[in-house]
Amino acid sequence: MSLNAIHKLPPLPGAARIDQAPAATPPRTRASGGAFDTMLEREVRGSQPVNFSAHAQSRLVSRQIQLTDTQLARLQNGVEQAAQKGAKDSLVMLDNLAFIVNVPNRKVVTALDGANTQGNVFTQIDSAVIV
C-alpha cells in the first residue's frame, strides 16, 4: 500500500466538505422588549439590593444622612419602579432626601438632604420617582 494513497470516507450528514467553505449562518438577534426578557430582567435585577458608590457614601456621612431599614426598602422599591419603566439614571425622592441612581447597576451615585436639594438642577437623568 502506498503512503500517498488517500482513503475517502463518506461525509457525515450535515458536515461541510473540507474543500468547501462553511455556509454563512445568520447572526443571532435578541428580541427587544419581549415579555420574557422583561420578566427575566426584573427577576435578576430585583434580587440585587441597591448599593452606594464611594461618592454617595461620603455624601451620606458628610450630610449626616442615616437611612432606616424602611427607607432603604422604599428606595429599593423606587429603583425597581424606575427599572420597570426602562429608566437608566433616575432621581429618587424619598421623604426630604434625593438620590441619583444608576438604575441598571442599582447604584446610588449621590445623595442629598433637604437643605442641599433647594435650588439644585438635576441633569443627566431620564426619570424621577417619588416614593
JSON list of C-alpha atoms in Angstrom, two decimals:
[
{"chain": "A", "resi": 1, "resn": "MET", "atom": "CA", "xyz": [0.00, 0.00, 0.00]},
{"chain": "A", "resi": 2, "resn": "SER", "atom": "CA", "xyz": [1.32, 3.40, -0.93]},
{"chain": "A", "resi": 3, "resn": "LEU", "atom": "CA", "xyz": [1.77, 6.16, 1.64]},
{"chain": "A", "resi": 4, "resn": "ASN", "atom": "CA", "xyz": [0.32, 8.59, -0.86]},
{"chain": "A", "resi": 5, "resn": "ALA", "atom": "CA", "xyz": [-2.99, 6.74, -1.07]},
{"chain": "A", "resi": 6, "resn": "ILE", "atom": "CA", "xyz": [-5.93, 8.73, 0.25]},
{"chain": "A", "resi": 7, "resn": "HIS", "atom": "CA", "xyz": [-8.88, 6.92, 1.66]},
{"chain": "A", "resi": 8, "resn": "LYS", "atom": "CA", "xyz": [-12.13, 8.75, 1.18]},
{"chain": "A", "resi": 9, "resn": "LEU", "atom": "CA", "xyz": [-14.82, 8.23, 3.76]},
{"chain": "A", "resi": 10, "resn": "PRO", "atom": "CA", "xyz": [-18.40, 9.20, 3.07]},
{"chain": "A", "resi": 11, "resn": "PRO", "atom": "CA", "xyz": [-19.24, 12.62, 4.54]},
{"chain": "A", "resi": 12, "resn": "LEU", "atom": "CA", "xyz": [-21.16, 12.80, 7.77]},
{"chain": "A", "resi": 13, "resn": "PRO", "atom": "CA", "xyz": [-24.70, 14.11, 7.42]},
{"chain": "A", "resi": 14, "resn": "GLY", "atom": "CA", "xyz": [-24.71, 17.91, 7.76]},
{"chain": "A", "resi": 15, "resn": "ALA", "atom": "CA", "xyz": [-20.91, 18.18, 7.69]},
{"chain": "A", "resi": 16, "resn": "ALA", "atom": "CA", "xyz": [-19.18, 20.57, 5.29]},
{"chain": "A", "resi": 17, "resn": "ARG", "atom": "CA", "xyz": [-16.60, 19.22, 2.93]},
{"chain": "A", "resi": 18, "resn": "ILE", "atom": "CA", "xyz": [-13.01, 20.25, 3.55]},
{"chain": "A", "resi": 19, "resn": "ASP", "atom": "CA", "xyz": [-12.75, 21.94, 0.18]},
{"chain": "A", "resi": 20, "resn": "GLN", "atom": "CA", "xyz": [-15.97, 23.88, 0.83]},
{"chain": "A", "resi": 21, "resn": "ALA", "atom": "CA", "xyz": [-16.39, 26.98, 2.93]},
{"chain": "A", "resi": 22, "resn": "PRO", "atom": "CA", "xyz": [-18.95, 26.57, 5.68]},
{"chain": "A", "resi": 23, "resn": "ALA", "atom": "CA", "xyz": [-22.31, 28.11, 4.93]},
{"chain": "A", "resi": 24, "resn": "ALA", "atom": "CA", "xyz": [-22.79, 31.52, 6.47]},
{"chain": "A", "resi": 25, "resn": "THR", "atom": "CA", "xyz": [-25.05, 31.38, 9.47]},
{"chain": "A", "resi": 26, "resn": "PRO", "atom": "CA", "xyz": [-27.37, 34.30, 10.07]},
{"chain": "A", "resi": 27, "resn": "PRO", "atom": "CA", "xyz": [-26.41, 36.43, 13.07]},
{"chain": "A", "resi": 28, "resn": "ARG", "atom": "CA", "xyz": [-28.39, 35.78, 16.22]},
{"chain": "A", "resi": 29, "resn": "THR", "atom": "CA", "xyz": [-30.59, 38.64, 17.21]},
{"chain": "A", "resi": 30, "resn": "ARG", "atom": "CA", "xyz": [-32.16, 39.31, 20.54]},
{"chain": "A", "resi": 31, "resn": "ALA", "atom": "CA", "xyz": [-35.78, 40.26, 20.63]},
{"chain": "A", "resi": 32, "resn": "SER", "atom": "CA", "xyz": [-36.05, 43.58, 22.39]},
{"chain": "A", "resi": 33, "resn": "GLY", "atom": "CA", "xyz": [-38.82, 44.36, 24.77]},
{"chain": "A", "resi": 34, "resn": "GLY", "atom": "CA", "xyz": [-40.23, 40.85, 24.84]},
{"chain": "A", "resi": 35, "resn": "ALA", "atom": "CA", "xyz": [-42.32, 39.77, 27.80]},
{"chain": "A", "resi": 36, "resn": "PHE", "atom": "CA", "xyz": [-39.86, 37.04, 28.70]},
{"chain": "A", "resi": 37, "resn": "ASP", "atom": "CA", "xyz": [-36.88, 39.43, 28.54]},
{"chain": "A", "resi": 38, "resn": "THR", "atom": "CA", "xyz": [-38.70, 41.92, 30.75]},
{"chain": "A", "resi": 39, "resn": "MET", "atom": "CA", "xyz": [-39.69, 39.30, 33.30]},
{"chain": "A", "resi": 40, "resn": "LEU", "atom": "CA", "xyz": [-36.20, 37.78, 33.38]},
{"chain": "A", "resi": 41, "resn": "GLU", "atom": "CA", "xyz": [-34.57, 41.19, 33.80]},
{"chain": "A", "resi": 42, "resn": "ARG", "atom": "CA", "xyz": [-36.98, 42.05, 36.63]},
{"chain": "A", "resi": 43, "resn": "GLU", "atom": "CA", "xyz": [-36.25, 38.77, 38.42]},
{"chain": "A", "resi": 44, "resn": "VAL", "atom": "CA", "xyz": [-32.48, 39.07, 38.04]},
{"chain": "A", "resi": 45, "resn": "ARG", "atom": "CA", "xyz": [-32.28, 42.74, 38.96]},
{"chain": "A", "resi": 46, "resn": "GLY", "atom": "CA", "xyz": [-34.98, 42.60, 41.59]},
{"chain": "A", "resi": 47, "resn": "SER", "atom": "CA", "xyz": [-32.90, 40.25, 43.70]},
{"chain": "A", "resi": 48, "resn": "GLN", "atom": "CA", "xyz": [-29.98, 42.67, 43.75]},
{"chain": "A", "resi": 49, "resn": "PRO", "atom": "CA", "xyz": [-30.03, 45.23, 46.55]},
{"chain": "A", "resi": 50, "resn": "VAL", "atom": "CA", "xyz": [-29.32, 48.88, 45.94]},
{"chain": "A", "resi": 51, "resn": "ASN", "atom": "CA", "xyz": [-25.72, 49.73, 46.74]},
{"chain": "A", "resi": 52, "resn": "PHE", "atom": "CA", "xyz": [-23.93, 53.02, 47.24]},
{"chain": "A", "resi": 53, "resn": "SER", "atom": "CA", "xyz": [-20.90, 54.35, 45.38]},
{"chain": "A", "resi": 54, "resn": "ALA", "atom": "CA", "xyz": [-17.96, 55.66, 47.37]},
{"chain": "A", "resi": 55, "resn": "HIS", "atom": "CA", "xyz": [-19.05, 59.19, 46.49]},
{"chain": "A", "resi": 56, "resn": "ALA", "atom": "CA", "xyz": [-22.59, 58.55, 47.72]},
{"chain": "A", "resi": 57, "resn": "GLN", "atom": "CA", "xyz": [-21.28, 57.01, 50.93]},
{"chain": "A", "resi": 58, "resn": "SER", "atom": "CA", "xyz": [-19.12, 60.07, 51.60]},
{"chain": "A", "resi": 59, "resn": "ARG", "atom": "CA", "xyz": [-22.14, 62.33, 50.93]},
{"chain": "A", "resi": 60, "resn": "LEU", "atom": "CA", "xyz": [-24.24, 60.34, 53.40]},
{"chain": "A", "resi": 61, "resn": "VAL", "atom": "CA", "xyz": [-21.56, 60.77, 56.06]},
{"chain": "A", "resi": 62, "resn": "SER", "atom": "CA", "xyz": [-20.80, 64.44, 55.37]},
{"chain": "A", "resi": 63, "resn": "ARG", "atom": "CA", "xyz": [-24.50, 65.35, 55.28]},
{"chain": "A", "resi": 64, "resn": "GLN", "atom": "CA", "xyz": [-25.27, 63.17, 58.28]},
{"chain": "A", "resi": 65, "resn": "ILE", "atom": "CA", "xyz": [-27.91, 61.18, 56.41]},
{"chain": "A", "resi": 66, "resn": "GLN", "atom": "CA", "xyz": [-28.86, 57.94, 58.14]},
{"chain": "A", "resi": 67, "resn": "LEU", "atom": "CA", "xyz": [-31.36, 55.69, 56.38]},
{"chain": "A", "resi": 68, "resn": "THR", "atom": "CA", "xyz": [-33.66, 53.37, 58.27]},
{"chain": "A", "resi": 69, "resn": "ASP", "atom": "CA", "xyz": [-34.44, 49.87, 57.05]},
{"chain": "A", "resi": 70, "resn": "THR", "atom": "CA", "xyz": [-37.86, 51.13, 55.98]},
{"chain": "A", "resi": 71, "resn": "GLN", "atom": "CA", "xyz": [-36.32, 53.97, 53.97]},
{"chain": "A", "resi": 72, "resn": "LEU", "atom": "CA", "xyz": [-33.86, 51.56, 52.32]},
{"chain": "A", "resi": 73, "resn": "ALA", "atom": "CA", "xyz": [-36.77, 49.30, 51.36]},
{"chain": "A", "resi": 74, "resn": "ARG", "atom": "CA", "xyz": [-38.63, 52.28, 49.90]},
{"chain": "A", "resi": 75, "resn": "LEU", "atom": "CA", "xyz": [-35.51, 53.34, 47.98]},
{"chain": "A", "resi": 76, "resn": "GLN", "atom": "CA", "xyz": [-35.19, 49.79, 46.63]},
{"chain": "A", "resi": 77, "resn": "ASN", "atom": "CA", "xyz": [-38.86, 49.91, 45.61]},
{"chain": "A", "resi": 78, "resn": "GLY", "atom": "CA", "xyz": [-38.34, 53.23, 43.84]},
{"chain": "A", "resi": 79, "resn": "VAL", "atom": "CA", "xyz": [-35.37, 51.86, 41.91]},
{"chain": "A", "resi": 80, "resn": "GLU", "atom": "CA", "xyz": [-37.44, 48.82, 40.95]},
{"chain": "A", "resi": 81, "resn": "GLN", "atom": "CA", "xyz": [-40.23, 51.08, 39.67]},
{"chain": "A", "resi": 82, "resn": "ALA", "atom": "CA", "xyz": [-37.72, 53.01, 37.59]},
{"chain": "A", "resi": 83, "resn": "ALA", "atom": "CA", "xyz": [-36.27, 49.77, 36.20]},
{"chain": "A", "resi": 84, "resn": "GLN", "atom": "CA", "xyz": [-39.72, 48.52, 35.19]},
{"chain": "A", "resi": 85, "resn": "LYS", "atom": "CA", "xyz": [-40.16, 51.68, 33.12]},
{"chain": "A", "resi": 86, "resn": "GLY", "atom": "CA", "xyz": [-36.76, 51.27, 31.47]},
{"chain": "A", "resi": 87, "resn": "ALA", "atom": "CA", "xyz": [-35.02, 54.13, 33.28]},
{"chain": "A", "resi": 88, "resn": "LYS", "atom": "CA", "xyz": [-31.23, 54.40, 33.17]},
{"chain": "A", "resi": 89, "resn": "ASP", "atom": "CA", "xyz": [-30.40, 57.27, 35.52]},
{"chain": "A", "resi": 90, "resn": "SER", "atom": "CA", "xyz": [-33.11, 58.34, 37.90]},
{"chain": "A", "resi": 91, "resn": "LEU", "atom": "CA", "xyz": [-33.77, 60.89, 40.61]},
{"chain": "A", "resi": 92, "resn": "VAL", "atom": "CA", "xyz": [-35.45, 59.12, 43.53]},
{"chain": "A", "resi": 93, "resn": "MET", "atom": "CA", "xyz": [-37.13, 61.42, 46.03]},
{"chain": "A", "resi": 94, "resn": "LEU", "atom": "CA", "xyz": [-37.66, 59.88, 49.47]},
{"chain": "A", "resi": 95, "resn": "ASP", "atom": "CA", "xyz": [-39.08, 61.98, 52.29]},
{"chain": "A", "resi": 96, "resn": "ASN", "atom": "CA", "xyz": [-36.81, 65.07, 52.25]},
{"chain": "A", "resi": 97, "resn": "LEU", "atom": "CA", "xyz": [-33.93, 63.18, 50.61]},
{"chain": "A", "resi": 98, "resn": "ALA", "atom": "CA", "xyz": [-32.87, 62.96, 46.96]},
{"chain": "A", "resi": 99, "resn": "PHE", "atom": "CA", "xyz": [-30.84, 60.16, 45.42]},
{"chain": "A", "resi": 100, "resn": "ILE", "atom": "CA", "xyz": [-29.39, 59.95, 41.92]},
{"chain": "A", "resi": 101, "resn": "VAL", "atom": "CA", "xyz": [-29.37, 56.27, 40.98]},
{"chain": "A", "resi": 102, "resn": "ASN", "atom": "CA", "xyz": [-27.84, 54.40, 38.06]},
{"chain": "A", "resi": 103, "resn": "VAL", "atom": "CA", "xyz": [-30.76, 52.02, 37.66]},
{"chain": "A", "resi": 104, "resn": "PRO", "atom": "CA", "xyz": [-29.22, 49.16, 35.60]},
{"chain": "A", "resi": 105, "resn": "ASN", "atom": "CA", "xyz": [-26.38, 48.82, 38.14]},
{"chain": "A", "resi": 106, "resn": "ARG", "atom": "CA", "xyz": [-28.64, 49.51, 41.15]},
{"chain": "A", "resi": 107, "resn": "LYS", "atom": "CA", "xyz": [-26.04, 52.01, 42.35]},
{"chain": "A", "resi": 108, "resn": "VAL", "atom": "CA", "xyz": [-26.77, 55.25, 44.21]},
{"chain": "A", "resi": 109, "resn": "VAL", "atom": "CA", "xyz": [-24.41, 57.80, 42.70]},
{"chain": "A", "resi": 110, "resn": "THR", "atom": "CA", "xyz": [-25.06, 60.67, 45.10]},
{"chain": "A", "resi": 111, "resn": "ALA", "atom": "CA", "xyz": [-27.35, 61.62, 47.95]},
{"chain": "A", "resi": 112, "resn": "LEU", "atom": "CA", "xyz": [-28.72, 64.99, 49.04]},
{"chain": "A", "resi": 113, "resn": "ASP", "atom": "CA", "xyz": [-30.71, 66.07, 52.05]},
{"chain": "A", "resi": 114, "resn": "GLY", "atom": "CA", "xyz": [-33.49, 68.68, 52.05]},
{"chain": "A", "resi": 115, "resn": "ALA", "atom": "CA", "xyz": [-31.12, 71.60, 52.66]},
{"chain": "A", "resi": 116, "resn": "ASN", "atom": "CA", "xyz": [-28.97, 70.65, 49.67]},
{"chain": "A", "resi": 117, "resn": "THR", "atom": "CA", "xyz": [-31.82, 69.95, 47.23]},
{"chain": "A", "resi": 118, "resn": "GLN", "atom": "CA", "xyz": [-33.13, 73.52, 47.30]},
{"chain": "A", "resi": 119, "resn": "GLY", "atom": "CA", "xyz": [-32.11, 75.44, 44.19]},
{"chain": "A", "resi": 120, "resn": "ASN", "atom": "CA", "xyz": [-30.43, 72.46, 42.52]},
{"chain": "A", "resi": 121, "resn": "VAL", "atom": "CA", "xyz": [-30.92, 71.49, 38.90]},
{"chain": "A", "resi": 122, "resn": "PHE", "atom": "CA", "xyz": [-30.62, 67.77, 38.27]},
{"chain": "A", "resi": 123, "resn": "THR", "atom": "CA", "xyz": [-29.18, 66.96, 34.87]},
{"chain": "A", "resi": 124, "resn": "GLN", "atom": "CA", "xyz": [-28.35, 63.75, 33.03]},
{"chain": "A", "resi": 125, "resn": "ILE", "atom": "CA", "xyz": [-31.34, 61.88, 34.41]},
{"chain": "A", "resi": 126, "resn": "ASP", "atom": "CA", "xyz": [-34.11, 60.31, 32.39]},
{"chain": "A", "resi": 127, "resn": "SER", "atom": "CA", "xyz": [-36.69, 59.85, 35.12]},
{"chain": "A", "resi": 128, "resn": "ALA", "atom": "CA", "xyz": [-37.83, 60.84, 38.58]},
{"chain": "A", "resi": 129, "resn": "VAL", "atom": "CA", "xyz": [-39.51, 58.63, 41.17]},
{"chain": "A", "resi": 130, "resn": "ILE", "atom": "CA", "xyz": [-41.18, 59.93, 44.29]},
{"chain": "A", "resi": 131, "resn": "VAL", "atom": "CA", "xyz": [-41.58, 57.28, 46.99]}
]
